[in-house]
Amino acid sequence: MIRHLLLLALALPLVAADAVALDGPATSPSAQDGNGAETPAPTDAAGPRPGELPADATPSAVATWRAMVAAIGAAEQTAPITSFDMSLSLLTRSGRRGLDPHPETHDVDTRVQYLAPPFVRYSLSADVETGYGPSGYWLKDKDEVRSLRGRDYQTDREQVMQVRSLCVNFLAVSDPSQLRIASLVEFPRCPIRGLPERPGFDFKRMKWLRIVTPDFQLVEELQPKVTDTNAGHQGAMYQVFFGLDEQTNLPRCAHVVRLPAKRTAPTDGSADGADASAPPPDPDMPFEQLILLDDWRASAGASQSKERLPHRLLVWERLPQHPLFANFLAEPDREVYVKDGSSLRPSFTPTDFEPIPPGADQVDR
């Protein structure tokens, strides 16, 4: 039960990215053989490069983007963030997408460790850990280690991929200066309809930027909510709206959708009074994710005093074409809290992500 709830909470579509190391090649979580071996996703040598802004972006859009990066502190970093050690408190709400008027809530605490390229380990309970290291996917229960190879463990591997995607996306938001950006546009007003009302989040007063990037990935790729909606979008592009605090320039909102192939126009209708020419949501786009970012402050391991991280994330999802899932509900589907003791840039090595302790018995099917 604990494992199931934790995986529900960690499977954030944040906003999740292809398993992209900030300083290495991209790999797709869905590109693997039956044993979990991963193959590189196709890359476009002529595509956007990390940190470079599009030549056709307006000076105002560029200035707003750079103000956001400076507010986070990413502009002052000596190097990209490639590792972290996070203690998280997670809250999920069950029964959200139906007629249940009193959904249950579940709280779980976990520790997630990450090192790029894509090594991850995290706790499922006091005695159980799982992750991905140089030897592949694994599950450790006390002193017994199980290699997650073969068809029987496909679901287990996908769950680790989801958590790893959360890690990569968390770094993408924390260090946006490293994103590959194909398009950068500034909007004069909120471009998203139907946002939930939330104290402390005045969407009408935010500054709005829209980027198109390959460096996000929605959980839909691994755990589709509607059958046959989208199987394996390697190299997909994502539209991300950032809503910035008008005073601090910190991102308070990220709205993510996958763009249909070869399409980079906005896919969400405009708010009242905004550009009405924006096309409606495309049937090929299964769902949207909304992440509200709160409690930005320095964390242990920050290389500069101005380097900040969001310590509270509220996550909603909706399926525009589905009768039950079309709206963002009043309460978030998931809440993530970064706890004290979390740190950036711990001195991890790949061997830290191997599960087998001395004398452990390995079970490999």
Coordinates of C-alpha atoms in Angstrom, one line a residue:
M1 CA 0.0 0.0 0.0
I2 CA 2.8 2.4 0.9
R3 CA 4.6 1.6 -2.3
H4 CA 1.4 2.2 -4.4
L5 CA 0.7 5.6 -2.8
L6 CA 4.2 6.8 -3.1
L7 CA 4.3 6.0 -6.8
L8 CA 1.1 7.8 -7.4
A9 CA 2.5 10.9 -5.7
L10 CA 5.9 10.7 -7.4
A11 CA 4.5 10.1 -10.9
L12 CA 4.5 13.8 -11.7
P13 CA 4.0 14.8 -15.3
L14 CA 6.0 18.2 -14.3
V15 CA 6.6 18.6 -15.6
A16 CA 8.3 15.2 -16.7
A17 CA 11.2 15.5 -19.1
D18 CA 12.9 12.9 -21.3
A19 CA 15.6 11.5 -19.2
V20 CA 17.9 14.2 -20.2
A21 CA 21.1 14.8 -18.4
L22 CA 21.8 18.5 -18.2
D23 CA 25.3 17.9 -19.5
G24 CA 24.7 14.8 -21.6
P25 CA 22.7 13.2 -24.4
A26 CA 19.0 12.6 -24.3
T27 CA 17.4 9.2 -23.7
S28 CA 13.8 8.3 -23.9
P29 CA 12.2 6.4 -21.0
S30 CA 10.0 4.6 -23.4
A31 CA 12.8 3.5 -25.7
Q32 CA 14.0 0.2 -24.1
D33 CA 14.1 -3.5 -24.7
G34 CA 12.6 -6.2 -22.6
N35 CA 15.5 -6.2 -20.2
G36 CA 15.3 -2.4 -19.5
A37 CA 18.3 -1.5 -21.7
E38 CA 17.9 2.0 -22.9
T39 CA 18.7 3.4 -26.4
P40 CA 19.3 7.1 -27.2
A41 CA 16.4 9.1 -28.5
P42 CA 16.9 10.6 -31.9
T43 CA 18.5 14.0 -31.8
D44 CA 18.4 16.9 -34.3
A45 CA 21.8 18.5 -34.7
A46 CA 20.1 21.6 -36.2
G47 CA 17.7 21.9 -33.2
P48 CA 17.9 24.3 -30.3
R49 CA 21.1 24.2 -28.2
P50 CA 21.0 24.4 -24.3
G51 CA 21.0 27.9 -23.1
E52 CA 20.6 29.6 -26.5
L53 CA 17.5 31.8 -27.0
P54 CA 15.7 31.9 -30.4
A55 CA 16.9 34.6 -32.8
D56 CA 13.4 35.6 -33.6
A57 CA 12.4 36.2 -29.9
T58 CA 11.5 39.9 -29.2
P59 CA 13.8 41.9 -27.0
S60 CA 11.0 42.2 -24.4
A61 CA 10.6 38.4 -24.2
V62 CA 14.3 37.9 -23.9
A63 CA 14.5 40.4 -21.1
T64 CA 11.7 38.8 -19.2
W65 CA 13.2 35.3 -19.6
R66 CA 16.6 36.6 -18.4
A67 CA 14.9 38.3 -15.5
M68 CA 13.3 35.0 -14.5
V69 CA 16.6 33.1 -14.7
A70 CA 18.3 35.8 -12.7
A71 CA 15.6 35.7 -10.0
I72 CA 16.1 31.9 -9.6
G73 CA 19.8 32.5 -9.4
A74 CA 20.6 30.2 -12.3
A75 CA 22.5 33.0 -14.1
E76 CA 25.0 33.0 -11.3
Q77 CA 25.6 29.3 -11.0
T78 CA 29.2 28.1 -11.6
A79 CA 27.9 24.9 -13.2
P80 CA 24.6 23.2 -14.0
I81 CA 22.9 21.3 -11.2
T82 CA 23.5 17.6 -11.9
S83 CA 22.8 16.0 -8.6
F84 CA 20.5 16.4 -5.6
D85 CA 19.4 14.6 -2.4
M86 CA 15.8 15.5 -1.5
S87 CA 13.6 14.6 1.4
L88 CA 10.0 15.0 0.2
S89 CA 6.6 15.0 1.8
L90 CA 3.9 13.9 -0.6
L91 CA 0.2 14.2 -0.5
T92 CA -2.2 12.6 -3.0
R93 CA -6.0 12.7 -3.3
S94 CA -7.8 9.6 -4.5
G95 CA -11.2 9.6 -6.1
R96 CA -10.5 12.9 -7.7
R97 CA -11.8 12.0 -11.2
G98 CA -15.3 10.7 -10.5
L99 CA -18.4 11.4 -8.4
D100 CA -16.8 10.9 -5.0
P101 CA -17.6 14.1 -3.0
H102 CA -15.1 13.2 -0.2
P103 CA -11.8 12.0 -1.8
E104 CA -9.3 10.4 0.5
T105 CA -5.9 12.0 1.1
H106 CA -2.7 10.1 1.7
D107 CA 0.6 11.4 3.0
V108 CA 4.0 9.7 2.3
D109 CA 7.5 10.8 3.2
T110 CA 10.4 9.7 1.0
R111 CA 14.0 10.4 0.1
V112 CA 15.0 10.8 -3.6
Q113 CA 18.6 10.9 -4.8
Y114 CA 19.6 11.8 -8.3
L115 CA 22.8 12.0 -10.4
A116 CA 23.0 13.0 -14.1
P117 CA 23.2 11.1 -16.4
P118 CA 20.1 9.4 -15.3
F119 CA 20.8 7.6 -12.1
V120 CA 18.2 7.6 -9.3
R121 CA 17.3 5.8 -6.1
Y122 CA 14.4 6.4 -3.7
S123 CA 12.8 4.8 -0.7
L124 CA 9.4 3.1 -0.8
S125 CA 9.4 2.4 2.9
A126 CA 11.9 2.1 5.7
D127 CA 13.3 -1.1 4.4
V128 CA 12.5 -0.9 0.6
E129 CA 14.4 1.1 -2.1
T130 CA 14.3 1.0 -5.8
G131 CA 16.2 2.8 -8.6
Y132 CA 18.3 2.8 -11.7
G133 CA 22.1 2.6 -11.6
P134 CA 25.0 1.5 -13.9
S135 CA 23.8 -2.1 -13.6
G136 CA 20.2 -1.3 -14.6
Y137 CA 16.9 -1.2 -12.7
W138 CA 16.7 -2.8 -9.3
L139 CA 14.6 -3.2 -6.2
K140 CA 16.1 -3.8 -2.7
D141 CA 14.0 -5.2 0.2
K142 CA 16.2 -5.2 3.3
D143 CA 19.2 -7.3 2.2
E144 CA 17.6 -8.9 -0.8
V145 CA 18.2 -7.3 -4.2
R146 CA 16.1 -8.0 -7.3
S147 CA 17.2 -7.0 -10.8
L148 CA 14.1 -5.7 -12.6
R149 CA 14.7 -7.4 -15.9
G150 CA 12.2 -9.0 -18.2
R151 CA 8.6 -8.5 -19.0
D152 CA 7.4 -9.3 -15.5
Y153 CA 9.1 -6.1 -14.3
Q154 CA 8.0 -3.7 -17.1
T155 CA 5.7 -1.9 -14.7
D156 CA 8.3 -1.6 -12.0
R157 CA 10.8 -0.1 -14.5
E158 CA 8.2 2.4 -15.8
Q159 CA 7.6 3.5 -12.2
V160 CA 11.3 4.2 -11.8
M161 CA 11.3 6.1 -15.1
Q162 CA 8.5 8.3 -13.8
V163 CA 10.4 9.2 -10.7
R164 CA 13.5 9.9 -12.7
S165 CA 11.5 12.1 -15.0
L166 CA 10.3 14.0 -12.0
C167 CA 14.0 14.5 -11.0
V168 CA 15.0 15.8 -14.4
N169 CA 12.0 18.2 -14.6
F170 CA 12.6 19.5 -11.1
L171 CA 16.1 20.4 -12.3
A172 CA 14.7 21.9 -15.5
V173 CA 12.5 24.3 -13.5
S174 CA 15.3 25.0 -11.0
D175 CA 17.9 25.7 -13.8
P176 CA 16.0 26.9 -16.8
S177 CA 19.1 28.5 -18.3
Q178 CA 20.0 25.0 -19.6
L179 CA 16.8 24.4 -21.5
R180 CA 16.7 23.9 -25.3
I181 CA 14.2 26.5 -26.5
A182 CA 12.8 26.5 -30.1
S183 CA 10.4 29.3 -29.5
L184 CA 10.1 32.1 -26.9
V185 CA 7.0 34.4 -26.9
E186 CA 5.8 36.9 -24.3
F187 CA 2.0 37.2 -23.7
P188 CA 0.4 40.4 -22.4
R189 CA -2.1 38.5 -20.2
C190 CA -2.9 35.1 -18.9
P191 CA -3.3 32.8 -21.9
I192 CA -4.9 29.8 -20.0
R193 CA -8.6 29.3 -19.4
G194 CA -10.1 27.7 -16.3
L195 CA -7.2 28.1 -13.8
P196 CA -8.2 27.2 -10.2
E197 CA -8.5 30.0 -7.7
R198 CA -5.7 29.7 -5.1
P199 CA -4.7 32.2 -2.4
G200 CA -1.4 33.9 -3.2
F201 CA -1.7 33.2 -7.0
D202 CA -3.1 36.1 -9.0
F203 CA -2.8 34.8 -12.5
K204 CA -4.1 38.1 -14.0
R205 CA -1.2 40.0 -12.5
M206 CA 1.5 37.6 -13.6
K207 CA 3.9 38.1 -16.5
W208 CA 3.5 35.3 -19.1
L209 CA 6.1 33.6 -21.3
R210 CA 5.6 30.7 -23.6
I211 CA 8.4 28.4 -24.7
V212 CA 8.5 25.4 -27.0
T213 CA 11.1 22.8 -25.9
P214 CA 11.9 19.1 -26.0
D215 CA 13.1 19.1 -22.4
F216 CA 9.7 18.3 -20.8
Q217 CA 7.7 15.1 -20.9
L218 CA 4.3 14.3 -19.6
V219 CA 3.6 11.2 -17.6
E220 CA 1.0 10.3 -20.3
E221 CA 3.8 8.6 -22.2
L222 CA 4.2 6.0 -19.5
Q223 CA 0.8 5.9 -17.9
P224 CA -1.8 7.1 -20.4
K225 CA -5.2 8.1 -18.9
V226 CA -7.1 7.4 -22.1
T227 CA -6.2 4.2 -24.1
D228 CA -4.4 4.6 -27.4
T229 CA -3.8 8.3 -26.9
N230 CA -0.1 8.5 -27.5
A231 CA 2.4 5.7 -27.6
G232 CA 6.0 6.7 -27.4
H233 CA 6.5 10.3 -28.5
Q234 CA 10.3 10.3 -28.8
G235 CA 11.6 13.7 -29.7
A236 CA 8.3 15.4 -28.9
M237 CA 8.1 19.1 -28.4
Y238 CA 6.3 20.6 -25.4
Q239 CA 4.6 24.0 -24.9
V240 CA 5.2 25.4 -21.5
F241 CA 3.6 28.6 -20.2
F242 CA 5.5 30.2 -17.4
G243 CA 3.6 32.7 -15.1
L244 CA 6.0 35.0 -13.3
D245 CA 5.5 37.0 -10.2
E246 CA 5.3 40.6 -11.4
Q247 CA 7.5 41.9 -8.6
T248 CA 10.1 39.1 -8.1
N249 CA 10.1 37.5 -11.6
L250 CA 10.1 34.1 -10.0
P251 CA 8.0 31.5 -11.8
R252 CA 4.8 30.8 -9.9
C253 CA 3.0 28.7 -12.5
A254 CA 4.0 26.2 -15.2
H255 CA 1.4 24.9 -17.7
V256 CA 2.6 22.0 -19.8
V257 CA 1.1 20.3 -22.9
R258 CA 2.6 18.1 -25.6
L259 CA 2.5 19.7 -29.0
P260 CA 1.2 17.6 -31.9
A261 CA 3.9 16.7 -34.4
K262 CA 5.2 19.6 -36.5
R263 CA 3.1 22.1 -34.7
T264 CA 4.5 24.9 -32.5
A265 CA 1.5 27.3 -32.4
P266 CA -0.2 27.8 -29.0
T267 CA -2.6 25.0 -28.3
D268 CA -4.7 26.5 -25.5
G269 CA -7.4 29.0 -26.0
S270 CA -6.8 32.5 -24.7
A271 CA -8.4 34.0 -21.6
D272 CA -11.1 36.6 -22.0
G273 CA -9.6 39.6 -23.8
A274 CA -6.5 37.7 -24.9
D275 CA -5.5 36.7 -28.4
A276 CA -8.7 34.9 -29.7
S277 CA -6.8 33.6 -32.8
A278 CA -5.1 30.9 -30.7
P279 CA -6.4 27.4 -31.8
P280 CA -8.4 25.2 -29.4
P281 CA -6.8 22.2 -27.8
D282 CA -5.9 19.5 -30.4
P283 CA -7.5 16.0 -30.1
D284 CA -4.0 14.6 -30.3
M285 CA -3.0 16.3 -27.0
P286 CA -4.4 14.0 -24.3
F287 CA -4.0 16.1 -21.3
E288 CA -2.6 19.2 -19.7
Q289 CA -0.6 19.7 -16.5
L290 CA -0.6 22.7 -14.2
I291 CA 2.1 23.1 -11.6
L292 CA 2.1 26.0 -9.1
L293 CA 5.5 26.8 -7.6
D294 CA 5.6 28.2 -4.1
D295 CA 8.0 28.9 -1.3
W296 CA 11.1 29.8 -3.3
R297 CA 14.2 29.9 -1.1
A298 CA 17.8 28.8 -0.9
S299 CA 18.5 25.1 -0.2
A300 CA 21.6 23.5 1.2
G301 CA 24.3 23.1 -1.5
A302 CA 23.3 26.2 -3.3
S303 CA 26.5 27.6 -4.9
Q304 CA 25.2 31.2 -4.7
S305 CA 23.2 33.0 -2.1
K306 CA 20.6 33.8 -4.7
E307 CA 20.2 30.3 -6.0
R308 CA 16.7 29.2 -5.0
L309 CA 14.4 26.2 -5.3
P310 CA 10.6 25.9 -5.0
H311 CA 9.9 24.0 -1.8
R312 CA 6.2 23.5 -2.4
L313 CA 4.6 22.3 -5.7
L314 CA 0.9 21.9 -6.3
V315 CA 0.0 19.7 -9.3
W316 CA -3.3 19.5 -11.3
E317 CA -4.2 17.6 -14.5
R318 CA -7.1 17.8 -16.9
L319 CA -8.2 16.2 -20.2
P320 CA -10.0 18.9 -22.2
Q321 CA -11.9 16.5 -24.4
H322 CA -13.0 14.1 -21.6
P323 CA -16.4 14.6 -19.9
L324 CA -15.1 13.8 -16.4
F325 CA -11.6 15.2 -16.6
A326 CA -12.1 18.5 -18.5
N327 CA -11.6 20.9 -15.6
F328 CA -8.9 21.7 -13.1
L329 CA -10.5 21.0 -9.8
A330 CA -10.5 23.2 -6.7
E331 CA -7.9 21.2 -4.9
P332 CA -4.6 19.9 -6.4
D333 CA -4.3 16.2 -7.4
R334 CA -0.8 16.1 -5.8
E335 CA 1.2 18.3 -3.4
V336 CA 5.0 18.0 -3.0
Y337 CA 6.9 19.6 -0.2
V338 CA 10.7 19.8 -0.1
K339 CA 11.8 19.2 3.5
D340 CA 14.7 20.6 5.4
G341 CA 17.9 18.6 4.9
S342 CA 17.5 18.5 1.1
S343 CA 20.6 19.5 -0.8
L344 CA 21.9 20.4 -4.3
R345 CA 25.2 19.1 -5.7
P346 CA 26.0 16.3 -3.3
S347 CA 29.1 14.4 -4.2
F348 CA 27.5 11.3 -5.7
T349 CA 29.3 8.8 -7.9
P350 CA 27.6 6.2 -10.1
T351 CA 28.5 3.5 -7.6
D352 CA 26.2 5.2 -5.1
F353 CA 23.3 4.1 -7.2
E354 CA 24.2 0.4 -7.1
P355 CA 21.9 -1.5 -4.7
I356 CA 23.9 -4.6 -3.7
P357 CA 25.4 -4.3 -0.2
P358 CA 28.2 -6.7 0.8
G359 CA 26.9 -10.2 1.3
A360 CA 23.4 -9.5 -0.2
D361 CA 21.6 -12.2 -2.1
Q362 CA 20.6 -11.2 -5.6
V363 CA 17.5 -12.6 -7.3
D364 CA 17.6 -12.2 -11.1
R365 CA 14.8 -13.6 -13.2

